[in-house]
PDB file of C-alpha atoms in Angstrom:
ATOM      1  CA  MET A  30     157.411 123.737 115.844  1.00  0.00           C
ATOM      2  CA  PRO A  31     156.556 127.766 114.848  1.00  0.00           C
ATOM      3  CA  ASP A  32     154.693 128.357 111.442  1.00  0.00           C
ATOM      4  CA  THR A  33     154.943 131.857 111.881  1.00  0.00           C
ATOM      5  CA  LEU A  34     156.823 134.036 109.911  1.00  0.00           C
ATOM      6  CA  THR A  35     155.474 137.340 111.196  1.00  0.00           C
ATOM      7  CA  GLY A  36     158.644 139.853 109.835  1.00  0.00           C
ATOM      8  CA  VAL A  37     160.115 137.357 108.004  1.00  0.00           C
ATOM      9  CA  ARG A  38     161.017 138.928 104.242  1.00  0.00           C
ATOM     10  CA  VAL A  39     161.585 136.498 101.815  1.00  0.00           C
ATOM     11  CA  ALA A  40     162.138 137.260  98.273  1.00  0.00           C
ATOM     12  CA  PHE A  41     160.580 135.376  95.021  1.00  0.00           C
ATOM     13  CA  LEU A  42     163.146 135.675  92.568  1.00  0.00           C
ATOM     14  CA  VAL A  43     161.955 135.207  88.883  1.00  0.00           C
ATOM     15  CA  ALA A  44     162.631 135.838  85.937  1.00  0.00           C
ATOM     16  CA  PRO A  45     161.166 137.940  83.203  1.00  0.00           C
ATOM     17  CA  GLU A  46     158.900 135.714  81.608  1.00  0.00           C
ATOM     18  CA  GLY A  47     158.587 131.431  81.502  1.00  0.00           C
ATOM     19  CA  ILE A  48     157.453 131.319  85.560  1.00  0.00           C
ATOM     20  CA  GLU A  49     155.490 128.448  86.347  1.00  0.00           C
ATOM     21  CA  GLN A  50     152.681 130.030  87.831  1.00  0.00           C
ATOM     22  CA  VAL A  51     151.102 128.089  90.116  1.00  0.00           C
ATOM     23  CA  GLU A  52     154.536 127.178  91.865  1.00  0.00           C
ATOM     24  CA  LEU A  53     155.076 131.537  92.099  1.00  0.00           C
ATOM     25  CA  THR A  54     151.361 132.037  93.625  1.00  0.00           C
ATOM     26  CA  GLU A  55     151.452 128.713  95.897  1.00  0.00           C
ATOM     27  CA  PRO A  56     154.091 129.215  97.824  1.00  0.00           C
ATOM     28  CA  TRP A  57     153.816 133.118  97.549  1.00  0.00           C
ATOM     29  CA  LYS A  58     150.361 132.168  99.797  1.00  0.00           C
ATOM     30  CA  ALA A  59     151.985 129.977 101.896  1.00  0.00           C
ATOM     31  CA  VAL A  60     154.305 132.412 103.224  1.00  0.00           C
ATOM     32  CA  GLU A  61     151.192 135.479 103.524  1.00  0.00           C
ATOM     33  CA  LYS A  62     148.978 133.198 105.252  1.00  0.00           C
ATOM     34  CA  ALA A  63     151.912 132.294 107.810  1.00  0.00           C
ATOM     35  CA  ASP A  64     152.207 136.718 108.032  1.00  0.00           C
ATOM     36  CA  GLY A  65     155.394 136.580 105.828  1.00  0.00           C
ATOM     37  CA  GLN A  66     156.471 139.761 104.023  1.00  0.00           C
ATOM     38  CA  PRO A  67     156.984 138.122 100.291  1.00  0.00           C
ATOM     39  CA  GLU A  68     158.505 140.421  97.111  1.00  0.00           C
ATOM     40  CA  LEU A  69     158.780 139.544  93.926  1.00  0.00           C
ATOM     41  CA  VAL A  70     162.488 139.985  92.663  1.00  0.00           C
ATOM     42  CA  SER A  71     163.522 139.890  89.130  1.00  0.00           C
ATOM     43  CA  THR A  72     165.821 140.924  86.400  1.00  0.00           C
ATOM     44  CA  ALA A  73     164.163 144.225  85.160  1.00  0.00           C
ATOM     45  CA  PRO A  74     161.323 146.450  86.546  1.00  0.00           C
ATOM     46  CA  GLY A  75     157.650 146.412  85.283  1.00  0.00           C
ATOM     47  CA  THR A  76     155.408 143.176  84.963  1.00  0.00           C
ATOM     48  CA  VAL A  77     156.535 139.529  84.619  1.00  0.00           C
ATOM     49  CA  GLN A  78     154.558 136.941  82.589  1.00  0.00           C
ATOM     50  CA  ALA A  79     154.224 133.918  84.467  1.00  0.00           C
ATOM     51  CA  PHE A  80     152.480 130.382  82.729  1.00  0.00           C
ATOM     52  CA  ASN A  81     150.289 127.619  82.413  1.00  0.00           C
ATOM     53  CA  HIS A  82     152.651 124.863  81.336  1.00  0.00           C
ATOM     54  CA  LEU A  83     153.280 126.469  77.696  1.00  0.00           C
ATOM     55  CA  ASP A  84     150.005 128.733  78.195  1.00  0.00           C
ATOM     56  CA  LYS A  85     150.429 132.110  78.776  1.00  0.00           C
ATOM     57  CA  ALA A  86     148.274 133.251  82.333  1.00  0.00           C
ATOM     58  CA  ASP A  87     148.837 136.274  84.662  1.00  0.00           C
ATOM     59  CA  THR A  88     151.547 138.966  84.993  1.00  0.00           C
ATOM     60  CA  PHE A  89     152.836 140.114  88.386  1.00  0.00           C
ATOM     61  CA  LYS A  90     154.330 143.255  89.399  1.00  0.00           C
ATOM     62  CA  VAL A  91     157.796 143.046  90.228  1.00  0.00           C
ATOM     63  CA  ASP A  92     158.622 144.687  93.557  1.00  0.00           C
ATOM     64  CA  LYS A  93     162.441 145.275  92.832  1.00  0.00           C
ATOM     65  CA  VAL A  94     164.863 144.577  90.686  1.00  0.00           C
ATOM     66  CA  VAL A  95     167.482 142.113  91.495  1.00  0.00           C
ATOM     67  CA  THR A  96     170.280 144.628  90.811  1.00  0.00           C
ATOM     68  CA  GLU A  97     169.152 147.042  94.514  1.00  0.00           C
ATOM     69  CA  VAL A  98     168.578 144.307  96.609  1.00  0.00           C
ATOM     70  CA  ALA A  99     171.019 141.636  98.563  1.00  0.00           C
ATOM     71  CA  PRO A 100     170.355 138.769 100.635  1.00  0.00           C
ATOM     72  CA  GLY A 101     170.701 140.693 103.327  1.00  0.00           C
ATOM     73  CA  ASP A 102     167.166 142.694 102.609  1.00  0.00           C
ATOM     74  CA  TYR A 103     166.010 139.273 103.022  1.00  0.00           C
ATOM     75  CA  ASP A 104     165.360 136.489 105.231  1.00  0.00           C
ATOM     76  CA  ALA A 105     164.503 133.370 102.936  1.00  0.00           C
ATOM     77  CA  LEU A 106     164.637 132.574  99.161  1.00  0.00           C
ATOM     78  CA  VAL A 107     162.020 131.088  97.482  1.00  0.00           C
ATOM     79  CA  LEU A 108     163.138 129.822  93.448  1.00  0.00           C
ATOM     80  CA  PRO A 109     160.588 129.100  91.747  1.00  0.00           C
ATOM     81  CA  GLY A 110     160.198 127.008  88.174  1.00  0.00           C
ATOM     82  CA  GLY A 111     158.766 126.802  84.694  1.00  0.00           C
ATOM     83  CA  VAL A 112     161.759 125.502  82.233  1.00  0.00           C
ATOM     84  CA  ALA A 113     162.528 129.272  80.449  1.00  0.00           C
ATOM     85  CA  ASN A 114     162.223 131.013  84.207  1.00  0.00           C
ATOM     86  CA  PRO A 115     165.420 129.298  86.133  1.00  0.00           C
ATOM     87  CA  ASP A 116     167.302 128.662  82.453  1.00  0.00           C
ATOM     88  CA  TYR A 117     167.394 132.368  81.708  1.00  0.00           C
ATOM     89  CA  LEU A 118     168.211 133.156  85.375  1.00  0.00           C
ATOM     90  CA  ARG A 119     171.090 131.301  85.602  1.00  0.00           C
ATOM     91  CA  THR A 120     172.363 133.650  82.645  1.00  0.00           C
ATOM     92  CA  VAL A 121     172.598 136.400  84.621  1.00  0.00           C
ATOM     93  CA  PRO A 122     175.623 136.729  86.928  1.00  0.00           C
ATOM     94  CA  ASN A 123     173.684 139.180  89.379  1.00  0.00           C
ATOM     95  CA  VAL A 124     171.431 136.665  90.321  1.00  0.00           C
ATOM     96  CA  VAL A 125     173.973 133.854  90.449  1.00  0.00           C
ATOM     97  CA  ARG A 126     175.447 135.661  92.757  1.00  0.00           C
ATOM     98  CA  PHE A 127     172.300 136.787  94.351  1.00  0.00           C
ATOM     99  CA  VAL A 128     171.610 133.274  95.214  1.00  0.00           C
ATOM    100  CA  GLY A 129     175.053 132.281  96.139  1.00  0.00           C
ATOM    101  CA  GLU A 130     175.313 134.145  98.792  1.00  0.00           C
ATOM    102  CA  PHE A 131     171.895 133.449 100.823  1.00  0.00           C
ATOM    103  CA  PHE A 132     173.786 129.746 101.051  1.00  0.00           C
ATOM    104  CA  ALA A 133     176.478 131.674 102.248  1.00  0.00           C
ATOM    105  CA  GLN A 134     174.791 133.536 104.858  1.00  0.00           C
ATOM    106  CA  GLN A 135     173.293 130.838 105.937  1.00  0.00           C
ATOM    107  CA  LYS A 136     169.645 131.583 105.182  1.00  0.00           C
ATOM    108  CA  PRO A 137     166.732 129.516 104.293  1.00  0.00           C
ATOM    109  CA  VAL A 138     166.030 128.514 100.304  1.00  0.00           C
ATOM    110  CA  ALA A 139     163.132 126.401  98.579  1.00  0.00           C
ATOM    111  CA  ALA A 140     163.583 125.633  94.984  1.00  0.00           C
ATOM    112  CA  ILE A 141     160.635 123.606  93.127  1.00  0.00           C
ATOM    113  CA  CYS A 142     161.345 121.518  89.630  1.00  0.00           C
ATOM    114  CA  HIS A 143     163.299 123.113  87.131  1.00  0.00           C
ATOM    115  CA  ALA A 144     164.347 126.019  90.076  1.00  0.00           C
ATOM    116  CA  PRO A 145     167.627 123.938  90.502  1.00  0.00           C
ATOM    117  CA  TRP A 146     169.180 124.555  87.148  1.00  0.00           C
ATOM    118  CA  THR A 147     170.154 128.709  89.173  1.00  0.00           C
ATOM    119  CA  LEU A 148     171.017 126.237  92.200  1.00  0.00           C
ATOM    120  CA  ILE A 149     173.438 124.411  89.493  1.00  0.00           C
ATOM    121  CA  GLU A 150     175.063 127.454  88.351  1.00  0.00           C
ATOM    122  CA  ALA A 151     175.459 128.931  91.574  1.00  0.00           C
ATOM    123  CA  ASP A 152     177.130 126.088  92.718  1.00  0.00           C
ATOM    124  CA  VAL A 153     175.651 125.529  95.850  1.00  0.00           C
ATOM    125  CA  VAL A 154     174.326 121.833  95.239  1.00  0.00           C
ATOM    126  CA  ARG A 155     178.113 120.227  95.749  1.00  0.00           C
ATOM    127  CA  GLY A 156     176.962 117.442  98.331  1.00  0.00           C
ATOM    128  CA  ARG A 157     173.845 118.314  99.231  1.00  0.00           C
ATOM    129  CA  ARG A 158     170.365 116.209  99.043  1.00  0.00           C
ATOM    130  CA  LEU A 159     167.501 117.073  96.828  1.00  0.00           C
ATOM    131  CA  THR A 160     164.663 116.623  93.879  1.00  0.00           C
ATOM    132  CA  SER A 161     163.439 118.413  91.350  1.00  0.00           C
ATOM    133  CA  TRP A 162     161.607 117.673  87.728  1.00  0.00           C
ATOM    134  CA  PRO A 163     163.401 114.593  86.950  1.00  0.00           C
ATOM    135  CA  SER A 164     164.857 115.706  83.811  1.00  0.00           C
ATOM    136  CA  LEU A 165     167.526 118.063  85.674  1.00  0.00           C
ATOM    137  CA  ARG A 166     168.399 114.227  87.533  1.00  0.00           C
ATOM    138  CA  THR A 167     171.800 114.474  85.520  1.00  0.00           C
ATOM    139  CA  ASP A 168     172.721 118.109  85.306  1.00  0.00           C
ATOM    140  CA  LEU A 169     172.519 117.878  89.358  1.00  0.00           C
ATOM    141  CA  ARG A 170     174.237 115.147  90.267  1.00  0.00           C
ATOM    142  CA  ASN A 171     176.706 116.339  87.146  1.00  0.00           C
ATOM    143  CA  ALA A 172     177.160 119.367  89.406  1.00  0.00           C
ATOM    144  CA  GLY A 173     177.758 116.915  92.593  1.00  0.00           C
ATOM    145  CA  ALA A 174     174.292 116.442  94.134  1.00  0.00           C
ATOM    146  CA  GLU A 175     172.754 113.547  95.699  1.00  0.00           C
ATOM    147  CA  TRP A 176     169.381 113.600  93.531  1.00  0.00           C
ATOM    148  CA  VAL A 177     166.462 111.581  95.027  1.00  0.00           C
ATOM    149  CA  ASP A 178     162.875 111.073  93.701  1.00  0.00           C
ATOM    150  CA  GLU A 179     160.993 112.048  96.368  1.00  0.00           C
ATOM    151  CA  GLN A 180     157.838 114.900  97.067  1.00  0.00           C
ATOM    152  CA  VAL A 181     159.787 117.290  99.005  1.00  0.00           C
ATOM    153  CA  VAL A 182     163.615 116.779 100.424  1.00  0.00           C
ATOM    154  CA  VAL A 183     164.301 119.201 103.216  1.00  0.00           C
ATOM    155  CA  ASP A 184     168.360 119.621 103.417  1.00  0.00           C
ATOM    156  CA  ALA A 185     169.736 121.332 106.526  1.00  0.00           C
ATOM    157  CA  GLY A 186     167.415 124.635 105.318  1.00  0.00           C
ATOM    158  CA  PHE A 187     167.214 124.130 101.953  1.00  0.00           C
ATOM    159  CA  VAL A 188     163.677 122.681 100.693  1.00  0.00           C
ATOM    160  CA  THR A 189     162.925 121.069  96.922  1.00  0.00           C
ATOM    161  CA  SER A 190     159.949 119.797  95.553  1.00  0.00           C
ATOM    162  CA  ARG A 191     159.751 117.942  91.826  1.00  0.00           C
ATOM    163  CA  ASN A 192     157.282 120.198  90.385  1.00  0.00           C
ATOM    164  CA  PRO A 193     153.198 121.427  90.961  1.00  0.00           C
ATOM    165  CA  ASP A 194     151.416 118.280  92.359  1.00  0.00           C
ATOM    166  CA  ASP A 195     154.202 118.167  95.767  1.00  0.00           C
ATOM    167  CA  LEU A 196     152.716 122.094  95.877  1.00  0.00           C
ATOM    168  CA  PRO A 197     151.355 121.004  99.602  1.00  0.00           C
ATOM    169  CA  ALA A 198     154.004 119.863 101.031  1.00  0.00           C
ATOM    170  CA  PHE A 199     156.794 121.995  98.995  1.00  0.00           C
ATOM    171  CA  CYS A 200     155.239 124.451 101.056  1.00  0.00           C
ATOM    172  CA  ASP A 201     154.379 123.524 104.483  1.00  0.00           C
ATOM    173  CA  LYS A 202     158.369 122.385 104.236  1.00  0.00           C
ATOM    174  CA  LEU A 203     159.376 126.060 103.523  1.00  0.00           C
ATOM    175  CA  VAL A 204     157.128 128.088 106.301  1.00  0.00           C
ATOM    176  CA  GLU A 205     158.881 125.402 108.691  1.00  0.00           C
ATOM    177  CA  GLU A 206     162.286 126.069 107.417  1.00  0.00           C
ATOM    178  CA  PHE A 207     161.975 129.708 107.056  1.00  0.00           C
ATOM    179  CA  ALA A 208     159.731 129.932 110.187  1.00  0.00           C
ATOM    180  CA  GLU A 209     163.529 128.376 112.016  1.00  0.00           C
ATOM    181  CA  GLY A 210     165.843 131.140 110.077  1.00  0.00           C
ATOM    182  CA  LYS A 211     169.047 130.306 109.315  1.00  0.00           C
ATOM    183  CA  HIS A 212     170.745 127.011 109.186  1.00  0.00           C
ATOM    184  CA  ARG A 213     174.843 126.527 110.018  1.00  0.00           C
ATOM    185  CA  ALA A 214     174.386 123.641 107.568  1.00  0.00           C
ATOM    186  CA  GLN A 215     173.399 125.580 104.605  1.00  0.00           C
ATOM    187  CA  ALA A 216     176.695 127.717 104.197  1.00  0.00           C
ATOM    188  CA  ARG A 217     178.724 123.966 103.648  1.00  0.00           C
ATOM    189  CA  SER A 218     177.869 123.742 100.116  1.00  0.00           C
ATOM    190  CA  ALA A 219     178.192 127.997  99.605  1.00  0.00           C
TER     191      ALA A 219
END
């Protein structure tokens, strides 16, 4: 299977703060290692504040603001976790629309930990099999998803994992799915 992302542009969508740092940096490294082009997209220009659980960690420079870009600018999307990050993102209509359009355009999406909260708001989990941080289980089931407790779940270009311990498997699978490109079945939940 191809593990190269040469020419593949990947949006990493995050809130201004509350991102679980390792869930941003490890997938970012995996995309770069596979020769992909990651870009940090947020709701405001400047920098974003990452966290190591509840402790402030590093800041990262925003490449683009979500209102300045479209899913057509990218080949894939990564949604890192952290509790505050997706909780904020799901309240921003431009973010919800941006995320939903990735599914409608059949593009691969990877989400880890609490990130599926944003996917629930975008109404793209109905009929999909996925995993997340365990506390989202009821929310995801109520939104029509089949929630499972597995290290990494792939459902037609849609990659999910539970927590930072799952990052090696998550990163491997997102590179694989991103290298495959569009998945027609991705649009079924859009």
